[in-house]
């Protein structure tokens, strides 16, 4: 009968639980909370965690954008200045040249005098000016190139201004709750309005501008010198081929360090065509796919990383933290088990005969030098860490799940 009152209470409130939800708390704000914002104060620590994580992400994102836009501004400024020098000379081919007209008139007068002496009809030469097709082509390409370069500079300036505005708005209020809500509100707006894609598109415009410049250069040289024209056409073809190759490599090899601003757009197009799968979801970014891929089949890469780590740990002060981390990496919370994955990882440091990599040899050398240590705290840490690490490695070797037993005697298949 001890639980009788509880069951009676449960029967009384159970019918009301069907309507329980977020709306249940509406209207329950007390006068104290309304006057003192008590609920915001008690949740400040909770929101501080969100602020810390959000700011870390936002700072790296905005820092990357700022560095990219600085590079765009510098390149577009130098590029526009060089392109302007070409345009100053090329635009003259689109208009009538008075000096050339004078030469044409003098030639016509000379022909008329000559025909009068020879009693023949002179050939009439027209003074109507028509720019050559090649001049129209390369001037069009160069003016488009200049317009795109200047547009990139303007958009890069906008991005820098918007990032400063984002940081300023998220730091206006000292309250953690208000800062968190501002961060959430502004970042969602930044994502919903596609600012990531907007920033990625700016370098694309600059690259297109560069292609237009090379195309215009080929058209400019065509009436001047054919071999030089063919040479520049080859340079343009090589440039486009290399650019497209660098763009497409990360679509098939996620560990590739090469990419262009077009890579992200082609990645999304590729995922949309292939459909949804675990590694190629239409809503997955190229960076997210790379991070996910890095977690697959990583045993050999992890072993190479451990070998590199051991070779890099030269000083005793660098080696001690690694030795201290060995027991936690091996010993399972259950007293009779070890972490098999980490055991396989550390096996590469036990099997090798390289004295720079073998963990037992390195620990032996580490202990031999203990007589030269003068720091008592360091000596105390080493005296505790080395026995624990040796015991952990020995425990790993004698267990039935250690790496050697699993390699020499693989587990039998389950009975049918």
GROMACS .gro file of C-alpha atoms in nm:
model
  416
    1UNK     CA    1   0.000   0.000   0.000
    2UNK     CA    2   0.305   0.220   0.011
    3UNK     CA    3   0.266   0.312  -0.358
    4UNK     CA    4  -0.111   0.352  -0.343
    5UNK     CA    5  -0.107   0.735  -0.326
    6UNK     CA    6   0.141   0.744  -0.615
    7UNK     CA    7  -0.076   0.529  -0.842
    8UNK     CA    8  -0.381   0.738  -0.744
    9UNK     CA    9  -0.192   1.054  -0.837
   10UNK     CA   10  -0.080   0.896  -1.166
   11UNK     CA   11  -0.440   0.808  -1.253
   12UNK     CA   12  -0.543   1.167  -1.185
   13UNK     CA   13  -0.281   1.330  -1.407
   14UNK     CA   14  -0.246   1.067  -1.682
   15UNK     CA   15  -0.540   1.195  -1.891
   16UNK     CA   16  -0.382   1.541  -1.893
   17UNK     CA   17  -0.047   1.416  -2.028
   18UNK     CA   18  -0.194   1.380  -2.377
   19UNK     CA   19  -0.190   1.758  -2.416
   20UNK     CA   20   0.159   1.796  -2.266
   21UNK     CA   21   0.404   1.981  -2.486
   22UNK     CA   22   0.595   2.309  -2.528
   23UNK     CA   23   0.269   2.501  -2.510
   24UNK     CA   24   0.219   2.367  -2.157
   25UNK     CA   25   0.475   2.617  -2.026
   26UNK     CA   26   0.320   2.916  -2.196
   27UNK     CA   27   0.169   3.152  -1.947
   28UNK     CA   28   0.362   3.005  -1.652
   29UNK     CA   29   0.620   3.282  -1.632
   30UNK     CA   30   0.623   3.421  -1.282
   31UNK     CA   31   0.627   3.787  -1.194
   32UNK     CA   32   0.978   3.741  -1.060
   33UNK     CA   33   1.102   3.609  -1.395
   34UNK     CA   34   0.930   3.887  -1.586
   35UNK     CA   35   1.088   4.158  -1.373
   36UNK     CA   36   1.440   4.022  -1.323
   37UNK     CA   37   1.502   3.797  -1.630
   38UNK     CA   38   1.583   3.520  -1.387
   39UNK     CA   39   1.550   3.247  -1.650
   40UNK     CA   40   1.815   3.415  -1.868
   41UNK     CA   41   2.058   3.444  -1.578
   42UNK     CA   42   2.035   3.079  -1.477
   43UNK     CA   43   2.084   2.963  -1.838
   44UNK     CA   44   2.386   3.187  -1.899
   45UNK     CA   45   2.634   2.903  -1.842
   46UNK     CA   46   2.442   2.684  -2.084
   47UNK     CA   47   2.451   2.950  -2.355
   48UNK     CA   48   2.819   3.021  -2.285
   49UNK     CA   49   2.898   2.672  -2.414
   50UNK     CA   50   2.711   2.746  -2.736
   51UNK     CA   51   2.883   3.084  -2.769
   52UNK     CA   52   3.226   2.924  -2.730
   53UNK     CA   53   3.164   2.663  -2.998
   54UNK     CA   54   2.988   2.905  -3.234
   55UNK     CA   55   3.256   3.171  -3.202
   56UNK     CA   56   3.532   2.920  -3.267
   57UNK     CA   57   3.362   2.815  -3.590
   58UNK     CA   58   3.267   3.169  -3.692
   59UNK     CA   59   3.615   3.306  -3.628
   60UNK     CA   60   3.778   3.043  -3.848
   61UNK     CA   61   3.515   3.093  -4.118
   62UNK     CA   62   3.540   3.471  -4.121
   63UNK     CA   63   3.918   3.461  -4.099
   64UNK     CA   64   3.930   3.238  -4.406
   65UNK     CA   65   3.693   3.468  -4.593
   66UNK     CA   66   3.898   3.774  -4.502
   67UNK     CA   67   4.223   3.615  -4.619
   68UNK     CA   68   4.060   3.503  -4.943
   69UNK     CA   69   3.920   3.849  -5.010
   70UNK     CA   70   4.256   4.010  -4.933
   71UNK     CA   71   4.413   3.790  -5.199
   72UNK     CA   72   4.134   3.870  -5.446
   73UNK     CA   73   4.174   4.244  -5.389
   74UNK     CA   74   4.551   4.234  -5.435
   75UNK     CA   75   4.540   4.019  -5.748
   76UNK     CA   76   4.251   4.205  -5.909
   77UNK     CA   77   4.424   4.540  -5.849
   78UNK     CA   78   4.748   4.430  -6.016
   79UNK     CA   79   4.561   4.248  -6.289
   80UNK     CA   80   4.334   4.544  -6.367
   81UNK     CA   81   4.633   4.777  -6.393
   82UNK     CA   82   4.805   4.544  -6.641
   83UNK     CA   83   4.487   4.491  -6.840
   84UNK     CA   84   4.423   4.865  -6.862
   85UNK     CA   85   4.759   4.911  -7.035
   86UNK     CA   86   4.650   4.667  -7.306
   87UNK     CA   87   4.309   4.831  -7.344
   88UNK     CA   88   4.461   5.178  -7.387
   89UNK     CA   89   4.635   5.053  -7.698
   90UNK     CA   90   4.365   4.820  -7.827
   91UNK     CA   91   4.064   5.051  -7.819
   92UNK     CA   92   4.226   5.273  -8.084
   93UNK     CA   93   4.165   5.000  -8.339
   94UNK     CA   94   3.790   5.052  -8.298
   95UNK     CA   95   3.791   5.413  -8.421
   96UNK     CA   96   3.898   5.596  -8.732
   97UNK     CA   97   4.265   5.700  -8.742
   98UNK     CA   98   4.312   6.058  -8.878
   99UNK     CA   99   4.671   5.989  -8.974
  100UNK     CA  100   4.566   5.686  -9.174
  101UNK     CA  101   4.292   5.893  -9.342
  102UNK     CA  102   4.553   6.151  -9.449
  103UNK     CA  103   4.767   5.876  -9.598
  104UNK     CA  104   4.463   5.738  -9.781
  105UNK     CA  105   4.375   6.083  -9.923
  106UNK     CA  106   4.730   6.145 -10.039
  107UNK     CA  107   4.734   5.804 -10.204
  108UNK     CA  108   4.406   5.883 -10.378
  109UNK     CA  109   4.538   6.220 -10.504
  110UNK     CA  110   4.850   6.050 -10.631
  111UNK     CA  111   4.640   5.794 -10.815
  112UNK     CA  112   4.425   6.065 -10.969
  113UNK     CA  113   4.729   6.257 -11.095
  114UNK     CA  114   4.879   5.941 -11.232
  115UNK     CA  115   4.555   5.847 -11.409
  116UNK     CA  116   4.525   6.197 -11.558
  117UNK     CA  117   4.870   6.164 -11.713
  118UNK     CA  118   4.799   5.813 -11.837
  119UNK     CA  119   4.440   5.898 -11.939
  120UNK     CA  120   4.301   5.611 -11.732
  121UNK     CA  121   4.017   5.613 -11.480
  122UNK     CA  122   4.144   5.619 -11.119
  123UNK     CA  123   4.047   5.355 -10.865
  124UNK     CA  124   3.816   5.497 -10.602
  125UNK     CA  125   3.916   5.415 -10.244
  126UNK     CA  126   3.652   5.440  -9.977
  127UNK     CA  127   3.714   5.635  -9.656
  128UNK     CA  128   3.436   5.459  -9.468
  129UNK     CA  129   3.591   5.300  -9.159
  130UNK     CA  130   3.505   4.950  -9.044
  131UNK     CA  131   3.701   4.797  -8.755
  132UNK     CA  132   3.841   4.451  -8.827
  133UNK     CA  133   3.665   4.151  -8.676
  134UNK     CA  134   3.970   4.058  -8.471
  135UNK     CA  135   3.973   4.405  -8.312
  136UNK     CA  136   3.609   4.371  -8.213
  137UNK     CA  137   3.675   4.026  -8.064
  138UNK     CA  138   3.978   4.106  -7.849
  139UNK     CA  139   3.844   4.442  -7.735
  140UNK     CA  140   3.518   4.278  -7.630
  141UNK     CA  141   3.703   4.010  -7.434
  142UNK     CA  142   3.937   4.258  -7.267
  143UNK     CA  143   3.663   4.499  -7.167
  144UNK     CA  144   3.460   4.209  -7.025
  145UNK     CA  145   3.771   4.092  -6.842
  146UNK     CA  146   3.826   4.436  -6.691
  147UNK     CA  147   3.461   4.461  -6.587
  148UNK     CA  148   3.477   4.122  -6.413
  149UNK     CA  149   3.802   4.210  -6.235
  150UNK     CA  150   3.659   4.537  -6.104
  151UNK     CA  151   3.339   4.358  -6.002
  152UNK     CA  152   3.545   4.108  -5.804
  153UNK     CA  153   3.717   4.393  -5.622
  154UNK     CA  154   3.384   4.550  -5.534
  155UNK     CA  155   3.233   4.221  -5.414
  156UNK     CA  156   3.544   4.140  -5.210
  157UNK     CA  157   3.513   4.478  -5.040
  158UNK     CA  158   3.148   4.400  -4.965
  159UNK     CA  159   3.240   4.065  -4.808
  160UNK     CA  160   3.500   4.228  -4.583
  161UNK     CA  161   3.244   4.487  -4.477
  162UNK     CA  162   2.979   4.221  -4.409
  163UNK     CA  163   3.215   4.011  -4.197
  164UNK     CA  164   3.306   4.312  -3.984
  165UNK     CA  165   2.937   4.392  -3.951
  166UNK     CA  166   2.866   4.032  -3.843
  167UNK     CA  167   3.132   4.046  -3.570
  168UNK     CA  168   3.012   4.388  -3.454
  169UNK     CA  169   2.647   4.286  -3.427
  170UNK     CA  170   2.723   3.968  -3.235
  171UNK     CA  171   2.923   4.161  -2.974
  172UNK     CA  172   2.679   4.445  -2.908
  173UNK     CA  173   2.518   4.284  -2.603
  174UNK     CA  174   2.715   4.172  -2.296
  175UNK     CA  175   2.451   3.918  -2.192
  176UNK     CA  176   2.547   3.562  -2.295
  177UNK     CA  177   2.185   3.480  -2.376
  178UNK     CA  178   2.147   3.780  -2.606
  179UNK     CA  179   2.483   3.714  -2.769
  180UNK     CA  180   2.385   3.352  -2.832
  181UNK     CA  181   2.052   3.449  -2.984
  182UNK     CA  182   2.221   3.710  -3.204
  183UNK     CA  183   2.480   3.457  -3.320
  184UNK     CA  184   2.213   3.203  -3.399
  185UNK     CA  185   1.991   3.454  -3.579
  186UNK     CA  186   2.267   3.608  -3.791
  187UNK     CA  187   2.439   3.281  -3.880
  188UNK     CA  188   2.113   3.122  -3.994
  189UNK     CA  189   2.054   3.429  -4.210
  190UNK     CA  190   2.406   3.401  -4.348
  191UNK     CA  191   2.340   3.038  -4.438
  192UNK     CA  192   1.985   3.084  -4.570
  193UNK     CA  193   2.091   3.365  -4.803
  194UNK     CA  194   2.377   3.154  -4.942
  195UNK     CA  195   2.671   3.369  -4.842
  196UNK     CA  196   2.902   3.066  -4.856
  197UNK     CA  197   2.819   3.022  -5.225
  198UNK     CA  198   2.843   3.398  -5.281
  199UNK     CA  199   3.198   3.407  -5.142
  200UNK     CA  200   3.297   3.102  -5.349
  201UNK     CA  201   3.167   3.268  -5.665
  202UNK     CA  202   3.394   3.573  -5.639
  203UNK     CA  203   3.719   3.391  -5.729
  204UNK     CA  204   3.532   3.215  -6.011
  205UNK     CA  205   3.460   3.552  -6.171
  206UNK     CA  206   3.826   3.644  -6.144
  207UNK     CA  207   3.929   3.317  -6.307
  208UNK     CA  208   3.681   3.372  -6.592
  209UNK     CA  209   3.826   3.720  -6.633
  210UNK     CA  210   4.172   3.569  -6.671
  211UNK     CA  211   4.047   3.329  -6.939
  212UNK     CA  212   3.895   3.624  -7.127
  213UNK     CA  213   4.228   3.803  -7.111
  214UNK     CA  214   4.418   3.513  -7.268
  215UNK     CA  215   4.148   3.474  -7.532
  216UNK     CA  216   4.172   3.843  -7.616
  217UNK     CA  217   4.549   3.816  -7.633
  218UNK     CA  218   4.519   3.542  -7.894
  219UNK     CA  219   4.282   3.761  -8.098
  220UNK     CA  220   4.514   4.061  -8.061
  221UNK     CA  221   4.814   3.870  -8.197
  222UNK     CA  222   4.626   3.698  -8.480
  223UNK     CA  223   4.666   3.979  -8.742
  224UNK     CA  224   5.017   4.058  -8.619
  225UNK     CA  225   5.205   3.730  -8.613
  226UNK     CA  226   5.061   3.383  -8.668
  227UNK     CA  227   5.335   3.176  -8.493
  228UNK     CA  228   5.306   3.395  -8.184
  229UNK     CA  229   4.928   3.355  -8.199
  230UNK     CA  230   4.956   2.977  -8.204
  231UNK     CA  231   5.198   2.988  -7.913
  232UNK     CA  232   4.957   3.191  -7.700
  233UNK     CA  233   4.671   2.963  -7.803
  234UNK     CA  234   4.872   2.667  -7.670
  235UNK     CA  235   4.934   2.855  -7.344
  236UNK     CA  236   4.560   2.922  -7.314
  237UNK     CA  237   4.479   2.556  -7.382
  238UNK     CA  238   4.729   2.438  -7.120
  239UNK     CA  239   4.592   2.685  -6.866
  240UNK     CA  240   4.232   2.571  -6.920
  241UNK     CA  241   4.332   2.203  -6.908
  242UNK     CA  242   4.525   2.242  -6.583
  243UNK     CA  243   4.242   2.443  -6.430
  244UNK     CA  244   3.979   2.183  -6.520
  245UNK     CA  245   4.205   1.904  -6.393
  246UNK     CA  246   4.256   2.076  -6.057
  247UNK     CA  247   3.881   2.132  -6.042
  248UNK     CA  248   3.787   1.768  -6.102
  249UNK     CA  249   4.054   1.587  -5.898
  250UNK     CA  250   3.883   1.636  -5.556
  251UNK     CA  251   3.557   1.501  -5.698
  252UNK     CA  252   3.716   1.156  -5.725
  253UNK     CA  253   3.996   1.175  -5.466
  254UNK     CA  254   3.879   1.338  -5.145
  255UNK     CA  255   4.231   1.343  -5.002
  256UNK     CA  256   4.353   1.566  -5.284
  257UNK     CA  257   4.495   1.902  -5.172
  258UNK     CA  258   4.396   2.058  -5.505
  259UNK     CA  259   4.068   2.235  -5.562
  260UNK     CA  260   3.923   2.544  -5.729
  261UNK     CA  261   3.610   2.745  -5.651
  262UNK     CA  262   3.430   2.539  -5.917
  263UNK     CA  263   3.503   2.215  -5.731
  264UNK     CA  264   3.230   2.276  -5.474
  265UNK     CA  265   2.969   2.351  -5.741
  266UNK     CA  266   3.063   2.042  -5.944
  267UNK     CA  267   3.057   1.832  -5.625
  268UNK     CA  268   2.699   1.933  -5.558
  269UNK     CA  269   2.606   1.866  -5.920
  270UNK     CA  270   2.774   1.524  -5.906
  271UNK     CA  271   2.585   1.431  -5.589
  272UNK     CA  272   2.257   1.547  -5.735
  273UNK     CA  273   2.312   1.328  -6.043
  274UNK     CA  274   2.427   1.021  -5.852
  275UNK     CA  275   2.151   1.046  -5.595
  276UNK     CA  276   2.167   1.007  -5.220
  277UNK     CA  277   2.418   0.771  -5.065
  278UNK     CA  278   2.623   0.760  -4.751
  279UNK     CA  279   2.925   0.932  -4.901
  280UNK     CA  280   2.755   1.143  -5.165
  281UNK     CA  281   2.452   1.310  -5.021
  282UNK     CA  282   2.314   1.603  -5.212
  283UNK     CA  283   2.327   1.820  -4.900
  284UNK     CA  284   2.683   1.721  -4.803
  285UNK     CA  285   2.964   1.966  -4.864
  286UNK     CA  286   3.298   1.868  -5.010
  287UNK     CA  287   3.477   1.940  -4.680
  288UNK     CA  288   3.226   1.730  -4.483
  289UNK     CA  289   3.269   1.439  -4.724
  290UNK     CA  290   3.647   1.462  -4.684
  291UNK     CA  291   3.621   1.451  -4.305
  292UNK     CA  292   3.385   1.154  -4.319
  293UNK     CA  293   3.611   0.969  -4.561
  294UNK     CA  294   3.911   1.022  -4.332
  295UNK     CA  295   3.747   0.798  -4.069
  296UNK     CA  296   3.724   0.498  -4.302
  297UNK     CA  297   4.001   0.237  -4.336
  298UNK     CA  298   4.235   0.452  -4.134
  299UNK     CA  299   4.442   0.179  -3.963
  300UNK     CA  300   4.742   0.200  -4.195
  301UNK     CA  301   4.732   0.580  -4.198
  302UNK     CA  302   4.712   0.582  -3.818
  303UNK     CA  303   5.016   0.354  -3.794
  304UNK     CA  304   5.213   0.586  -4.019
  305UNK     CA  305   5.105   0.876  -3.800
  306UNK     CA  306   5.232   0.695  -3.489
  307UNK     CA  307   5.565   0.622  -3.658
  308UNK     CA  308   5.596   0.986  -3.757
  309UNK     CA  309   5.508   1.091  -3.402
  310UNK     CA  310   5.779   0.875  -3.247
  311UNK     CA  311   6.039   1.009  -3.488
  312UNK     CA  312   5.933   1.364  -3.405
  313UNK     CA  313   5.952   1.323  -3.026
  314UNK     CA  314   6.318   1.405  -2.975
  315UNK     CA  315   6.326   1.571  -2.634
  316UNK     CA  316   6.229   1.398  -2.310
  317UNK     CA  317   5.973   1.667  -2.238
  318UNK     CA  318   5.802   1.578  -2.566
  319UNK     CA  319   5.816   1.200  -2.513
  320UNK     CA  320   5.674   1.196  -2.159
  321UNK     CA  321   5.317   1.306  -2.253
  322UNK     CA  322   5.308   1.027  -2.512
  323UNK     CA  323   5.415   0.769  -2.253
  324UNK     CA  324   5.153   0.900  -2.011
  325UNK     CA  325   4.882   0.852  -2.275
  326UNK     CA  326   4.958   0.483  -2.341
  327UNK     CA  327   4.765   0.327  -2.047
  328UNK     CA  328   4.445   0.517  -2.121
  329UNK     CA  329   4.470   0.419  -2.488
  330UNK     CA  330   4.504   0.047  -2.409
  331UNK     CA  331   4.318  -0.043  -2.091
  332UNK     CA  332   3.944  -0.090  -2.131
  333UNK     CA  333   3.700   0.003  -1.858
  334UNK     CA  334   3.636  -0.370  -1.821
  335UNK     CA  335   3.936  -0.517  -1.634
  336UNK     CA  336   3.981  -0.813  -1.873
  337UNK     CA  337   3.977  -0.629  -2.206
  338UNK     CA  338   4.189  -0.391  -2.407
  339UNK     CA  339   4.098  -0.156  -2.689
  340UNK     CA  340   4.178  -0.375  -2.989
  341UNK     CA  341   4.189  -0.084  -3.233
  342UNK     CA  342   4.444   0.102  -3.024
  343UNK     CA  343   4.636  -0.222  -2.967
  344UNK     CA  344   4.671  -0.260  -3.343
  345UNK     CA  345   4.783   0.100  -3.357
  346UNK     CA  346   5.056   0.056  -3.096
  347UNK     CA  347   5.167  -0.275  -3.246
  348UNK     CA  348   5.355  -0.083  -3.513
  349UNK     CA  349   5.566   0.068  -3.236
  350UNK     CA  350   5.645  -0.275  -3.089
  351UNK     CA  351   5.715  -0.478  -3.402
  352UNK     CA  352   5.966  -0.243  -3.562
  353UNK     CA  353   6.340  -0.277  -3.511
  354UNK     CA  354   6.401   0.091  -3.576
  355UNK     CA  355   6.538   0.235  -3.248
  356UNK     CA  356   6.381   0.572  -3.323
  357UNK     CA  357   6.034   0.419  -3.345
  358UNK     CA  358   6.030   0.116  -3.113
  359UNK     CA  359   5.849   0.228  -2.800
  360UNK     CA  360   6.031  -0.019  -2.572
  361UNK     CA  361   6.372   0.101  -2.687
  362UNK     CA  362   6.266   0.464  -2.654
  363UNK     CA  363   6.134   0.407  -2.303
  364UNK     CA  364   6.457   0.230  -2.206
  365UNK     CA  365   6.661   0.524  -2.332
  366UNK     CA  366   6.421   0.756  -2.155
  367UNK     CA  367   6.475   0.581  -1.820
  368UNK     CA  368   6.853   0.570  -1.863
  369UNK     CA  369   6.861   0.949  -1.885
  370UNK     CA  370   6.656   0.985  -1.566
  371UNK     CA  371   6.975   1.041  -1.364
  372UNK     CA  372   7.034   1.368  -1.546
  373UNK     CA  373   6.693   1.516  -1.471
  374UNK     CA  374   6.690   1.802  -1.225
  375UNK     CA  375   6.320   1.888  -1.222
  376UNK     CA  376   6.153   1.701  -0.931
  377UNK     CA  377   5.803   1.729  -1.079
  378UNK     CA  378   5.919   1.590  -1.414
  379UNK     CA  379   6.099   1.305  -1.237
  380UNK     CA  380   5.785   1.223  -1.039
  381UNK     CA  381   5.572   1.217  -1.353
  382UNK     CA  382   5.820   0.991  -1.533
  383UNK     CA  383   5.847   0.755  -1.234
  384UNK     CA  384   5.472   0.708  -1.242
  385UNK     CA  385   5.418   0.706  -1.619
  386UNK     CA  386   5.683   0.455  -1.729
  387UNK     CA  387   5.575   0.163  -1.503
  388UNK     CA  388   5.211   0.219  -1.594
  389UNK     CA  389   5.294   0.225  -1.966
  390UNK     CA  390   5.507  -0.091  -1.941
  391UNK     CA  391   5.237  -0.272  -1.745
  392UNK     CA  392   4.973  -0.166  -1.999
  393UNK     CA  393   5.179  -0.292  -2.292
  394UNK     CA  394   5.246  -0.622  -2.113
  395UNK     CA  395   4.877  -0.655  -2.027
  396UNK     CA  396   4.791  -0.600  -2.392
  397UNK     CA  397   5.030  -0.875  -2.503
  398UNK     CA  398   4.903  -1.143  -2.264
  399UNK     CA  399   4.534  -1.089  -2.333
  400UNK     CA  400   4.350  -1.317  -2.571
  401UNK     CA  401   4.242  -1.016  -2.777
  402UNK     CA  402   4.591  -0.881  -2.835
  403UNK     CA  403   4.708  -0.808  -3.183
  404UNK     CA  404   4.944  -1.105  -3.211
  405UNK     CA  405   4.688  -1.368  -3.112
  406UNK     CA  406   4.435  -1.216  -3.350
  407UNK     CA  407   4.688  -1.219  -3.632
  408UNK     CA  408   4.830  -1.570  -3.582
  409UNK     CA  409   4.506  -1.735  -3.478
  410UNK     CA  410   4.210  -1.559  -3.637
  411UNK     CA  411   3.876  -1.628  -3.469
  412UNK     CA  412   3.682  -1.930  -3.591
  413UNK     CA  413   3.359  -1.869  -3.780
  414UNK     CA  414   3.042  -1.904  -3.574
  415UNK     CA  415   2.877  -2.249  -3.581
  416UNK     CA  416   2.607  -2.299  -3.841
   0.00000   0.00000   0.00000
